[in-house]
Amino acid sequence: MINILVSNDDGVRAPGIMALTHALSAFAQVLTVAPDRNCSGASNSLTLTNPLRINNLENGYISVNGTPTDCVHLAIRQLCETEPDIVVSGINAGANMGDDTLYSGTVAAAMEGRFLGLPAIAVSLVGKSLIHYDTAAIFAAKIVKGLLEHPISRDQILNVNVPDLPVAQIKGIKVTRLGARHKAEGMIKTQDPAGKDIYWLGPVGSEQDAGEGTDFGAVAAGYVSITPLTVDLTAYNQLDGLADWIIKI
């Protein structure tokens, strides 16, 4: 029996994680461990100054008062009776494409699984209505089975973005690279009831690099996008040039 650890960043009661757990449970033993609240944008943050507490829910899921990365780390190191064969994060309510991946708690949960030596996938549903979680769950299950049969490098994860469409309208799957957005719009300044200034992040930037071969382009055309991401952020093409002038300092 395959053992799968499921997590997310939208919270343990989000519809995406329920659809994902249900689909994977058809062929695997699934442990679902996720934040007790929405942690979108948490990236790879860890909780270092407060203790983590768990709560066993009536549906068998486990909630944690921490970040997505906390959840995966705690689950693998402490909560799993048997080490998972794979970590699957999602299904996120919204895209995780291009620059989004740097901020995404969904992607970070998958990366933490990879840091701990396990294959990992992040899955997101892309669209305005966000109703076809079943579509994303079906493709997630297929990709999980495929990854277990055809492993990728140990320093990589798969980032999957699924259009918010019925299964019959999905045109296929494309392997893509990350696109890019224009810079985000400015902060929004308002006042609280006491008249003190408060600030909200502005809308994300519009798509900039979204052509053929990108994750943005594939999803816009009705395809599931799969982008292999590496957890090694080193810019290898800069090493020699940087060394040439650093030595002169």
Coordinates of C-alpha atoms in Angstrom, one line a residue:
M1 CA 0.0 0.0 0.0
I2 CA 1.3 3.4 -1.0
N3 CA 1.6 5.9 1.9
I4 CA 0.9 9.6 1.1
L5 CA 1.2 12.7 3.2
V6 CA -1.2 15.5 2.2
S7 CA -0.9 19.1 3.3
N8 CA -1.7 22.6 2.0
D9 CA -1.6 26.3 2.8
D10 CA -5.4 27.1 2.6
G11 CA -6.2 25.4 5.9
V12 CA -7.2 21.9 7.0
R13 CA -10.9 22.5 6.1
A14 CA -10.4 23.9 2.7
P15 CA -12.3 22.2 -0.2
G16 CA -9.1 21.6 -2.1
I17 CA -7.5 19.4 0.5
M18 CA -10.7 17.4 1.0
A19 CA -11.0 16.7 -2.8
L20 CA -7.3 15.8 -2.9
T21 CA -7.5 13.5 0.1
H22 CA -10.6 11.8 -1.2
A23 CA -9.0 11.1 -4.7
L24 CA -5.7 9.8 -3.3
S25 CA -7.5 7.6 -0.7
A26 CA -8.9 5.5 -3.6
F27 CA -5.5 3.8 -4.0
A28 CA -3.3 4.9 -1.1
Q29 CA -3.2 5.2 2.7
V30 CA -3.4 9.0 3.2
L31 CA -2.4 11.1 6.3
T32 CA -3.7 14.7 6.0
V33 CA -1.9 17.2 8.1
A34 CA -2.5 20.9 7.5
P35 CA -2.6 24.4 9.1
D36 CA -5.5 25.2 11.3
R37 CA -6.1 28.4 9.3
N38 CA -5.3 29.9 6.0
C39 CA -1.6 30.4 5.6
S40 CA -1.4 31.5 1.9
G41 CA 1.8 33.4 1.2
A42 CA 3.6 31.7 4.1
S43 CA 6.4 30.5 1.7
N44 CA 9.0 28.3 3.5
S45 CA 8.6 29.9 7.0
L46 CA 9.0 27.8 10.1
T47 CA 7.6 28.5 13.6
L48 CA 10.6 28.9 15.9
T49 CA 9.4 30.9 18.9
N50 CA 6.1 29.1 19.8
P51 CA 5.3 25.4 20.4
L52 CA 3.3 23.5 17.8
R53 CA 0.1 21.9 18.8
I54 CA -2.0 19.4 17.0
N55 CA -5.7 18.7 16.9
N56 CA -7.2 15.4 15.6
L57 CA -10.4 16.2 13.7
E58 CA -13.5 14.1 13.3
N59 CA -12.7 13.3 9.7
G60 CA -9.3 11.9 10.5
Y61 CA -7.3 15.0 9.5
I62 CA -4.8 16.6 11.8
S63 CA -4.6 20.4 12.2
V64 CA -1.5 22.2 13.3
N65 CA -1.2 25.8 14.6
G66 CA 1.8 26.3 12.3
T67 CA 2.8 27.0 8.7
P68 CA 2.6 24.5 5.8
T69 CA 6.3 23.8 6.2
D70 CA 5.7 23.1 9.9
C71 CA 3.0 20.7 9.1
V72 CA 5.1 18.6 6.7
H73 CA 8.1 18.6 8.9
L74 CA 6.1 17.6 12.0
A75 CA 4.2 15.0 10.2
I76 CA 7.2 13.2 8.7
R77 CA 9.4 13.5 11.8
Q78 CA 6.8 12.8 14.4
L79 CA 3.3 11.9 13.3
C80 CA 3.7 9.4 10.5
E81 CA 3.8 5.8 11.7
T82 CA 5.4 4.8 8.4
E83 CA 7.4 7.2 6.3
P84 CA 5.4 8.5 3.4
D85 CA 6.2 7.4 -0.2
I86 CA 5.4 10.9 -1.4
V87 CA 4.2 14.3 -0.2
V88 CA 1.3 16.0 -2.1
S89 CA 0.4 19.6 -1.3
G90 CA -2.9 21.2 -2.4
I91 CA -5.2 21.6 -4.0
N92 CA -4.6 25.3 -3.7
A93 CA -7.4 27.8 -4.3
G94 CA -5.7 29.8 -7.0
A95 CA -2.7 29.7 -9.3
N96 CA 0.9 29.1 -8.2
M97 CA 2.6 30.0 -11.4
G98 CA 5.6 32.1 -12.3
D99 CA 6.7 34.4 -9.4
D100 CA 3.9 33.0 -7.2
T101 CA 6.0 30.0 -6.4
L102 CA 8.4 32.1 -4.3
Y103 CA 5.6 33.1 -1.9
S104 CA 3.5 30.0 -2.1
G105 CA 2.9 27.9 1.1
T106 CA 1.6 25.2 -1.2
V107 CA 4.8 24.9 -3.1
A108 CA 6.8 25.3 0.2
A109 CA 5.0 22.3 1.8
A110 CA 6.1 20.2 -1.2
M111 CA 9.6 21.5 -1.0
E112 CA 9.8 20.6 2.7
G113 CA 8.9 17.0 1.7
R114 CA 11.8 17.1 -0.8
F115 CA 14.2 18.5 1.8
L116 CA 13.4 15.5 3.9
G117 CA 14.2 13.1 1.1
L118 CA 10.7 12.4 -0.4
P119 CA 9.2 12.9 -3.8
A120 CA 6.8 15.8 -3.8
I121 CA 4.1 17.5 -5.8
A122 CA 2.3 20.8 -5.4
V123 CA -1.2 21.1 -7.0
S124 CA -3.2 24.3 -7.7
L125 CA -6.5 25.1 -9.3
V126 CA -6.5 28.1 -11.6
G127 CA -9.5 30.2 -12.4
K128 CA -12.0 32.8 -11.1
S129 CA -14.8 30.6 -9.8
L130 CA -12.7 27.7 -8.4
I131 CA -15.3 25.0 -8.5
H132 CA -13.7 22.1 -10.3
Y133 CA -11.5 20.7 -7.5
D134 CA -12.5 17.3 -8.7
T135 CA -10.7 17.9 -12.0
A136 CA -7.5 18.9 -10.2
A137 CA -7.8 15.9 -7.9
I138 CA -8.2 13.5 -10.8
F139 CA -5.0 14.8 -12.5
A140 CA -3.2 14.9 -9.2
A141 CA -3.9 11.2 -8.7
K142 CA -2.6 10.4 -12.2
I143 CA 0.6 12.4 -11.7
V144 CA 1.3 10.9 -8.3
K145 CA 1.1 7.4 -9.8
G146 CA 3.3 8.5 -12.7
L147 CA 5.9 10.1 -10.4
L148 CA 6.2 7.1 -8.2
E149 CA 6.9 5.0 -11.3
H150 CA 9.2 7.5 -12.9
P151 CA 11.2 9.4 -10.2
I152 CA 12.8 12.7 -10.8
S153 CA 16.0 14.2 -9.3
R154 CA 16.1 14.3 -5.5
D155 CA 16.5 18.1 -5.6
Q156 CA 13.3 18.7 -7.6
I157 CA 9.5 18.9 -7.1
L158 CA 6.6 19.0 -9.6
N159 CA 4.5 22.1 -9.6
V160 CA 1.1 21.4 -11.1
N161 CA -1.5 24.0 -12.1
V162 CA -4.9 22.8 -13.4
P163 CA -7.5 25.0 -15.2
D164 CA -10.8 25.4 -13.4
L165 CA -12.7 23.3 -16.0
P166 CA -14.6 20.1 -16.2
V167 CA -12.4 17.1 -16.9
A168 CA -13.8 16.7 -20.4
Q169 CA -12.7 20.2 -21.3
I170 CA -9.1 19.8 -20.3
K171 CA -7.0 19.5 -23.5
G172 CA -4.1 17.6 -22.1
I173 CA -1.0 18.0 -20.0
K174 CA 2.1 20.1 -20.9
V175 CA 5.5 20.2 -19.3
T176 CA 6.3 23.9 -18.9
R177 CA 8.7 26.5 -17.5
L178 CA 7.8 29.2 -15.1
G179 CA 6.5 32.4 -16.6
A180 CA 6.7 35.8 -14.9
R181 CA 4.4 38.6 -13.9
H182 CA 4.8 42.4 -14.0
K183 CA 5.7 43.8 -10.6
A184 CA 2.9 43.9 -8.1
E185 CA 0.7 47.0 -7.7
G186 CA 1.3 49.3 -4.8
M187 CA 0.0 49.0 -1.2
I188 CA -3.5 50.0 -0.4
K189 CA -3.7 52.5 2.5
T190 CA -6.9 52.7 4.6
Q191 CA -7.8 53.5 8.2
D192 CA -9.1 51.3 11.0
P193 CA -12.2 52.2 13.1
A194 CA -9.9 54.2 15.4
G195 CA -8.6 56.3 12.4
K196 CA -5.1 54.7 12.4
D197 CA -3.5 54.0 9.1
I198 CA -3.5 50.4 8.0
Y199 CA -2.0 48.8 4.8
W200 CA -3.0 46.0 2.5
L201 CA -1.0 44.3 -0.2
G202 CA -2.2 45.5 -3.7
P203 CA -3.2 43.1 -6.5
V204 CA -0.6 40.8 -8.0
G205 CA 1.0 42.0 -11.2
S206 CA -0.4 41.0 -14.6
E207 CA 1.2 38.3 -16.7
Q208 CA 4.3 39.4 -18.5
D209 CA 6.1 36.3 -19.7
A210 CA 3.1 34.1 -20.5
G211 CA 3.8 32.8 -24.0
E212 CA 4.3 29.3 -25.5
G213 CA 6.1 27.0 -23.2
T214 CA 5.2 28.8 -19.9
D215 CA 2.9 27.6 -17.2
F216 CA 0.7 30.7 -17.8
G217 CA 0.4 29.9 -21.5
A218 CA -0.5 26.3 -21.0
V219 CA -3.2 26.9 -18.4
A220 CA -4.7 29.7 -20.5
A221 CA -5.0 27.3 -23.4
G222 CA -6.8 24.7 -21.3
Y223 CA -3.9 22.4 -20.5
V224 CA -2.7 21.1 -17.1
S225 CA 0.8 22.6 -16.5
I226 CA 3.6 20.6 -14.9
T227 CA 6.7 22.5 -14.1
P228 CA 9.7 20.8 -12.5
L229 CA 11.2 23.1 -9.8
T230 CA 14.6 22.8 -8.3
V231 CA 15.2 23.6 -4.7
D232 CA 18.8 24.6 -5.5
L233 CA 18.6 28.4 -6.0
T234 CA 22.3 28.7 -7.1
A235 CA 22.8 30.8 -10.2
Y236 CA 25.6 28.5 -11.6
N237 CA 26.1 30.7 -14.7
Q238 CA 27.3 33.6 -12.5
L239 CA 29.8 31.7 -10.4
D240 CA 32.9 32.2 -12.6
G241 CA 32.1 35.9 -13.4
L242 CA 31.4 36.7 -9.8
A243 CA 34.6 35.0 -8.7
D244 CA 36.6 37.1 -11.2
W245 CA 35.7 40.5 -9.6
I246 CA 35.2 39.3 -6.0
I247 CA 38.9 38.3 -5.8
K248 CA 39.9 41.9 -6.5
I249 CA 38.0 43.3 -3.5

